[in-house]
GROMACS .gro file of N, CA and C in nm:
model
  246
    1UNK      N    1 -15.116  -6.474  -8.484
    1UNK     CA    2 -15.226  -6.566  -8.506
    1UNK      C    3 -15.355  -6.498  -8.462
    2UNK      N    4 -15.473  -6.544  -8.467
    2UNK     CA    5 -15.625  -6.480  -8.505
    2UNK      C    6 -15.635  -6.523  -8.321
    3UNK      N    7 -15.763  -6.450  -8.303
    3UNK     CA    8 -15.819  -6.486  -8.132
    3UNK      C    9 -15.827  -6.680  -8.135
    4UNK      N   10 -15.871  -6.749  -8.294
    4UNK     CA   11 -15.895  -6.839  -8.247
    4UNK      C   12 -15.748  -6.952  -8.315
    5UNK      N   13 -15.708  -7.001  -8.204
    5UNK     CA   14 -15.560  -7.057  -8.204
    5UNK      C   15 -15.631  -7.199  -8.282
    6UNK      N   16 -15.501  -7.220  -8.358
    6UNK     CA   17 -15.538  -7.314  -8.468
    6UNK      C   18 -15.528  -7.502  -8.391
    7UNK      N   19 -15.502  -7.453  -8.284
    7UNK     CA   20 -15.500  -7.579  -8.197
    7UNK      C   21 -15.629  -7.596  -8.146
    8UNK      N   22 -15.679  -7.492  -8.103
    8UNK     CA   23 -15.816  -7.517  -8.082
    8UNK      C   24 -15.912  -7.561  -8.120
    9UNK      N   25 -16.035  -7.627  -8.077
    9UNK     CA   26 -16.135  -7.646  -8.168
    9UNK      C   27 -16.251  -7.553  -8.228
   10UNK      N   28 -16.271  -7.554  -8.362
   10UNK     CA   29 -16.331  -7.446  -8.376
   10UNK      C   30 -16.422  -7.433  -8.328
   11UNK      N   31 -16.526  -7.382  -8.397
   11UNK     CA   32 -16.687  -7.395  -8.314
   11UNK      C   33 -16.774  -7.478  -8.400
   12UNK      N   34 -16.885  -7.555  -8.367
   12UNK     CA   35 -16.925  -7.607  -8.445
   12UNK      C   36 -17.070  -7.493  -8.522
   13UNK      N   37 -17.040  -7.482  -8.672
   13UNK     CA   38 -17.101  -7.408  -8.715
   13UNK      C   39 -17.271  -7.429  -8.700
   14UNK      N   40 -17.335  -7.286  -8.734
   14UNK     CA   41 -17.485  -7.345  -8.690
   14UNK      C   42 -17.501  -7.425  -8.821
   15UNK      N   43 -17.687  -7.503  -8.766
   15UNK     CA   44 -17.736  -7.606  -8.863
   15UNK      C   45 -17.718  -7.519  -9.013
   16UNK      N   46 -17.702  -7.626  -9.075
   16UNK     CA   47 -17.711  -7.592  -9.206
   16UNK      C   48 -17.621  -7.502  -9.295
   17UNK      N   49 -17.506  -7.451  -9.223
   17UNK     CA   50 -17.373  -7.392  -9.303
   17UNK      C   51 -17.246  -7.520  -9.243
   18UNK      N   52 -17.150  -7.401  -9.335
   18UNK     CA   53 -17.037  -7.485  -9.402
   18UNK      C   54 -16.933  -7.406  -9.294
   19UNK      N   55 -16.871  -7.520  -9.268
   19UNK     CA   56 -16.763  -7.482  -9.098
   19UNK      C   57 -16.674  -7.446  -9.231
   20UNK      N   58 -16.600  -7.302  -9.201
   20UNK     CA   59 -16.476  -7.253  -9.320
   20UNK      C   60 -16.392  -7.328  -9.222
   21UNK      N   61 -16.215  -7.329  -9.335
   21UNK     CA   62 -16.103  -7.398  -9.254
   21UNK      C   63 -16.070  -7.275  -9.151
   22UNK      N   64 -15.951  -7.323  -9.089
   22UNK     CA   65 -15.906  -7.195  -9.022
   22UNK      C   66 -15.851  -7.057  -9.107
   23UNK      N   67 -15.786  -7.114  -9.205
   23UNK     CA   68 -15.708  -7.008  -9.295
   23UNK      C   69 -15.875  -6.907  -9.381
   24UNK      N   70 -15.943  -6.976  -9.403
   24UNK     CA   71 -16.051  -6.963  -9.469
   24UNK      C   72 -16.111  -6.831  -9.425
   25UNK      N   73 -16.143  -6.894  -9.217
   25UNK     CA   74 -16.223  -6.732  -9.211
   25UNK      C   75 -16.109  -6.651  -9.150
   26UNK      N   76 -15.975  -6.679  -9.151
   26UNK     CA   77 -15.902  -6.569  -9.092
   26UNK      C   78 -15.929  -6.454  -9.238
   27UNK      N   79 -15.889  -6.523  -9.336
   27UNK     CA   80 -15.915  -6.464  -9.456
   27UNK      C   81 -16.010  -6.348  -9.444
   28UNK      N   82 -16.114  -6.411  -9.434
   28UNK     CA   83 -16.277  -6.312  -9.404
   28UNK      C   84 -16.278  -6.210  -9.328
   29UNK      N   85 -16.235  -6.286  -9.187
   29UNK     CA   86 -16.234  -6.148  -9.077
   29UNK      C   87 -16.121  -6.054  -9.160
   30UNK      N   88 -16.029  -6.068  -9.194
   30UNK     CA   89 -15.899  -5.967  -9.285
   30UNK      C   90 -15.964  -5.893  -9.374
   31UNK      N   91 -16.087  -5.945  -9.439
   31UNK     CA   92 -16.172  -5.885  -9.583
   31UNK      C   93 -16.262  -5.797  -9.483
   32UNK      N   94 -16.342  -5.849  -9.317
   32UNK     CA   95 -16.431  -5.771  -9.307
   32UNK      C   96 -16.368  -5.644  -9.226
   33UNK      N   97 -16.253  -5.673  -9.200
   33UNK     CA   98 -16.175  -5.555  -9.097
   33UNK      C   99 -16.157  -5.412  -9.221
   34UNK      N  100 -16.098  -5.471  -9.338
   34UNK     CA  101 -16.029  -5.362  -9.451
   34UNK      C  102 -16.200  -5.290  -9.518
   35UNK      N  103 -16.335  -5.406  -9.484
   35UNK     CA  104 -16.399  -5.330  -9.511
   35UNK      C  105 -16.487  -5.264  -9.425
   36UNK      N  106 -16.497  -5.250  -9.332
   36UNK     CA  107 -16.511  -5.168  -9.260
   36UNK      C  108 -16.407  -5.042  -9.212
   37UNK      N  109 -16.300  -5.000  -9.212
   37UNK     CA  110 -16.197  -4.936  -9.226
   37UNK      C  111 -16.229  -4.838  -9.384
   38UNK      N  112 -16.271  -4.904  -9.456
   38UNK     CA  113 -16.312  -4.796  -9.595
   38UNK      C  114 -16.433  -4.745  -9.582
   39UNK      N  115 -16.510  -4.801  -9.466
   39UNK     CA  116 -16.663  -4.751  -9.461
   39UNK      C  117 -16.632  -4.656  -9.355
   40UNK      N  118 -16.512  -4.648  -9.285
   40UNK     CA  119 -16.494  -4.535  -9.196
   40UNK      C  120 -16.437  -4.371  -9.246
   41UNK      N  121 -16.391  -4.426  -9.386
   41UNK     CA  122 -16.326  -4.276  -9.455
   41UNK      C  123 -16.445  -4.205  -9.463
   42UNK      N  124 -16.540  -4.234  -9.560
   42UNK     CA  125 -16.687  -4.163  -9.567
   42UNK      C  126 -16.735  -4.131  -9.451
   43UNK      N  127 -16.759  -4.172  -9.307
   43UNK     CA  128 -16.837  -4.182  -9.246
   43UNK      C  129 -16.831  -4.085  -9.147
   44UNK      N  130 -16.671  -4.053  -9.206
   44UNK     CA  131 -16.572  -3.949  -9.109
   44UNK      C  132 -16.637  -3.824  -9.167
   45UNK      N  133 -16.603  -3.831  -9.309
   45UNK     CA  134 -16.657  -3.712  -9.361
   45UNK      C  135 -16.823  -3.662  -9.350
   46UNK      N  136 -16.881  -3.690  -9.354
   46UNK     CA  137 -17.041  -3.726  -9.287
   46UNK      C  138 -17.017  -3.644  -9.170
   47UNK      N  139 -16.984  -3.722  -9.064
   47UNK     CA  140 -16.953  -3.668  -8.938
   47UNK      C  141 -16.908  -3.529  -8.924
   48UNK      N  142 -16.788  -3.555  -9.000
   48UNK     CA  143 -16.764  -3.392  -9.040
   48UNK      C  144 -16.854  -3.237  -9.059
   49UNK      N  145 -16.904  -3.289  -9.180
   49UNK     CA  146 -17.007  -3.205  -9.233
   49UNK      C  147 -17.116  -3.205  -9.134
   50UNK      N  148 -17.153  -3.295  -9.084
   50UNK     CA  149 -17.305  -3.288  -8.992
   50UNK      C  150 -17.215  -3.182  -8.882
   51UNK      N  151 -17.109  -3.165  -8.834
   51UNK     CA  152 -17.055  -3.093  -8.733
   51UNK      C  153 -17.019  -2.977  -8.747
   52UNK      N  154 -16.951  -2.948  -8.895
   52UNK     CA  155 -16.891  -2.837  -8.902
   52UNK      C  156 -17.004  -2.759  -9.047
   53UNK      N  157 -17.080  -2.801  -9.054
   53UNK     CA  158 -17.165  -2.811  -9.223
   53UNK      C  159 -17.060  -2.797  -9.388
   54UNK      N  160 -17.146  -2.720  -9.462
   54UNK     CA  161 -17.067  -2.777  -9.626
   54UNK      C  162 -16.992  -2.693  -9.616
   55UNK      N  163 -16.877  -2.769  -9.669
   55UNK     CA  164 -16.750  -2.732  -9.711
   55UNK      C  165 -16.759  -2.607  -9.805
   56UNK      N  166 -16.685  -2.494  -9.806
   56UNK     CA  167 -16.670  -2.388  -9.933
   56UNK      C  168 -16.676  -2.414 -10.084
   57UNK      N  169 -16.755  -2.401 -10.128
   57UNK     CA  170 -16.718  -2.497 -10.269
   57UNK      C  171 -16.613  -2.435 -10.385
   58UNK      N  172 -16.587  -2.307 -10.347
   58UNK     CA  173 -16.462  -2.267 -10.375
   58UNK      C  174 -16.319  -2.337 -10.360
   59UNK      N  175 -16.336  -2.401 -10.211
   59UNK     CA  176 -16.241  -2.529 -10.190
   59UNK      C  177 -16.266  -2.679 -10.231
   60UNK      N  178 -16.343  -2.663 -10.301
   60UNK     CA  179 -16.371  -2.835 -10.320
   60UNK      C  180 -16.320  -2.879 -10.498
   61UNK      N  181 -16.346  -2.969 -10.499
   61UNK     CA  182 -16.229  -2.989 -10.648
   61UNK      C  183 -16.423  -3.036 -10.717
   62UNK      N  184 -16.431  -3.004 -10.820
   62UNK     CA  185 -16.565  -3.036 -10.929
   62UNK      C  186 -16.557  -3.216 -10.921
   63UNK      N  187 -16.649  -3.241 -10.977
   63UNK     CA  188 -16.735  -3.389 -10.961
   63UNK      C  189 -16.645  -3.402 -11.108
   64UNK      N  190 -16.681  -3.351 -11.184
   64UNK     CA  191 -16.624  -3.372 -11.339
   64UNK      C  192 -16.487  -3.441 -11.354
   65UNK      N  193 -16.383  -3.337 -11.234
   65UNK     CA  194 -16.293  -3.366 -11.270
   65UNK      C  195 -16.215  -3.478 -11.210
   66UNK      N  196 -16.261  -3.514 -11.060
   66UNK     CA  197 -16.243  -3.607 -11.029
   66UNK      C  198 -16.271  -3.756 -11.122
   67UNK      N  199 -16.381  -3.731 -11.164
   67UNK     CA  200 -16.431  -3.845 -11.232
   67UNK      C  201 -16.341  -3.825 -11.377
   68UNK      N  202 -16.277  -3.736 -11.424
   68UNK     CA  203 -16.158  -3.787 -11.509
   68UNK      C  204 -16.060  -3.808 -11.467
   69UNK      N  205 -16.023  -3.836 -11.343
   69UNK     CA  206 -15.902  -3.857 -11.275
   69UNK      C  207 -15.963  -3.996 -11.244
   70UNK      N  208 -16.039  -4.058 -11.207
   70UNK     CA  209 -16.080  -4.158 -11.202
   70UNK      C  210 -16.069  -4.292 -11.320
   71UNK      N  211 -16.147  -4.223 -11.402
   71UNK     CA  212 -16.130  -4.342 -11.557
   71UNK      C  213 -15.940  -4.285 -11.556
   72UNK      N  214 -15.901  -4.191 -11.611
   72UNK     CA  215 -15.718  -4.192 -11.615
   72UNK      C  216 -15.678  -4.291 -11.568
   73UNK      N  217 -15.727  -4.336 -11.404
   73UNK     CA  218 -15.616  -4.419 -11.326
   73UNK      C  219 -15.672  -4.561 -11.358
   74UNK      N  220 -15.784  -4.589 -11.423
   74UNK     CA  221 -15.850  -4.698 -11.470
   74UNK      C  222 -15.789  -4.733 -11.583
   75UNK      N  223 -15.787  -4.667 -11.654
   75UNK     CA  224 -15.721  -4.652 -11.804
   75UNK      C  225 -15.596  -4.743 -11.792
   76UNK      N  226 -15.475  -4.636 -11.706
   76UNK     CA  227 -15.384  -4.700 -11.677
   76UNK      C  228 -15.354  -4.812 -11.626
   77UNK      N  229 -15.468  -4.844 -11.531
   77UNK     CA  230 -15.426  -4.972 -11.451
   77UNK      C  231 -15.443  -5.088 -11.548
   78UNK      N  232 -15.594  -5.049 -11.648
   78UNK     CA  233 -15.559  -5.157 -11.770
   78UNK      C  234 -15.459  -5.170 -11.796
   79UNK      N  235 -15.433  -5.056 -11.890
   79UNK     CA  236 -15.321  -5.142 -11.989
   79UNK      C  237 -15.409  -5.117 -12.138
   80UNK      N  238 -15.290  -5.118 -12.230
   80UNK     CA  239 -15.349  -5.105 -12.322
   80UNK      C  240 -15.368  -5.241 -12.417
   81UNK      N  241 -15.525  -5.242 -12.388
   81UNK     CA  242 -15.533  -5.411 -12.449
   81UNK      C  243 -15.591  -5.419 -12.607
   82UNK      N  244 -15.570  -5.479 -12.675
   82UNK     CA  245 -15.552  -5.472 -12.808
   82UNK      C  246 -15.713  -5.554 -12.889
   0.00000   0.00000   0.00000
């Protein structure tokens, strides 16, 4: 269960918003945890580079091709719709 136990009372929201149920903002905090966790992959790499500087670009894979590996897995995840 979340820090705030469903027995408890919630808090009363400030003026002028909408008190979510309990399930509601456990929901949210779950959406803001996974997004922050994806804002940490980049942020790593950032960090990275500011520490160690640019990568070899001999080792790095082209922008191009990623980005056809990209639409591919888009492609697929469609489906082929008619």
């Amino acid at each position: 269960m979340s820090e705030l136990e469903h027995d408890e009372a919630a808090p009363t929201p400030a003026p002028g918003r909408e008190a979510l149920t309990p399930d509601g903002a456990e929901a949210l905090r779950a959406y803001a945890a996974r997004t922050r966790e994806d804002a940490d992959r980049p942020a790593a790499v950032l960090e990275d580079i500011a520490l160690n500087g640019l990568p070899d670009p001999e080792d790095c894979t082209p922008w191009e091709e990623l980005r056809e590996r990209k639409l591919a897995q888009l492609h697929a995840a469609r489906g082929h719709v008619a």
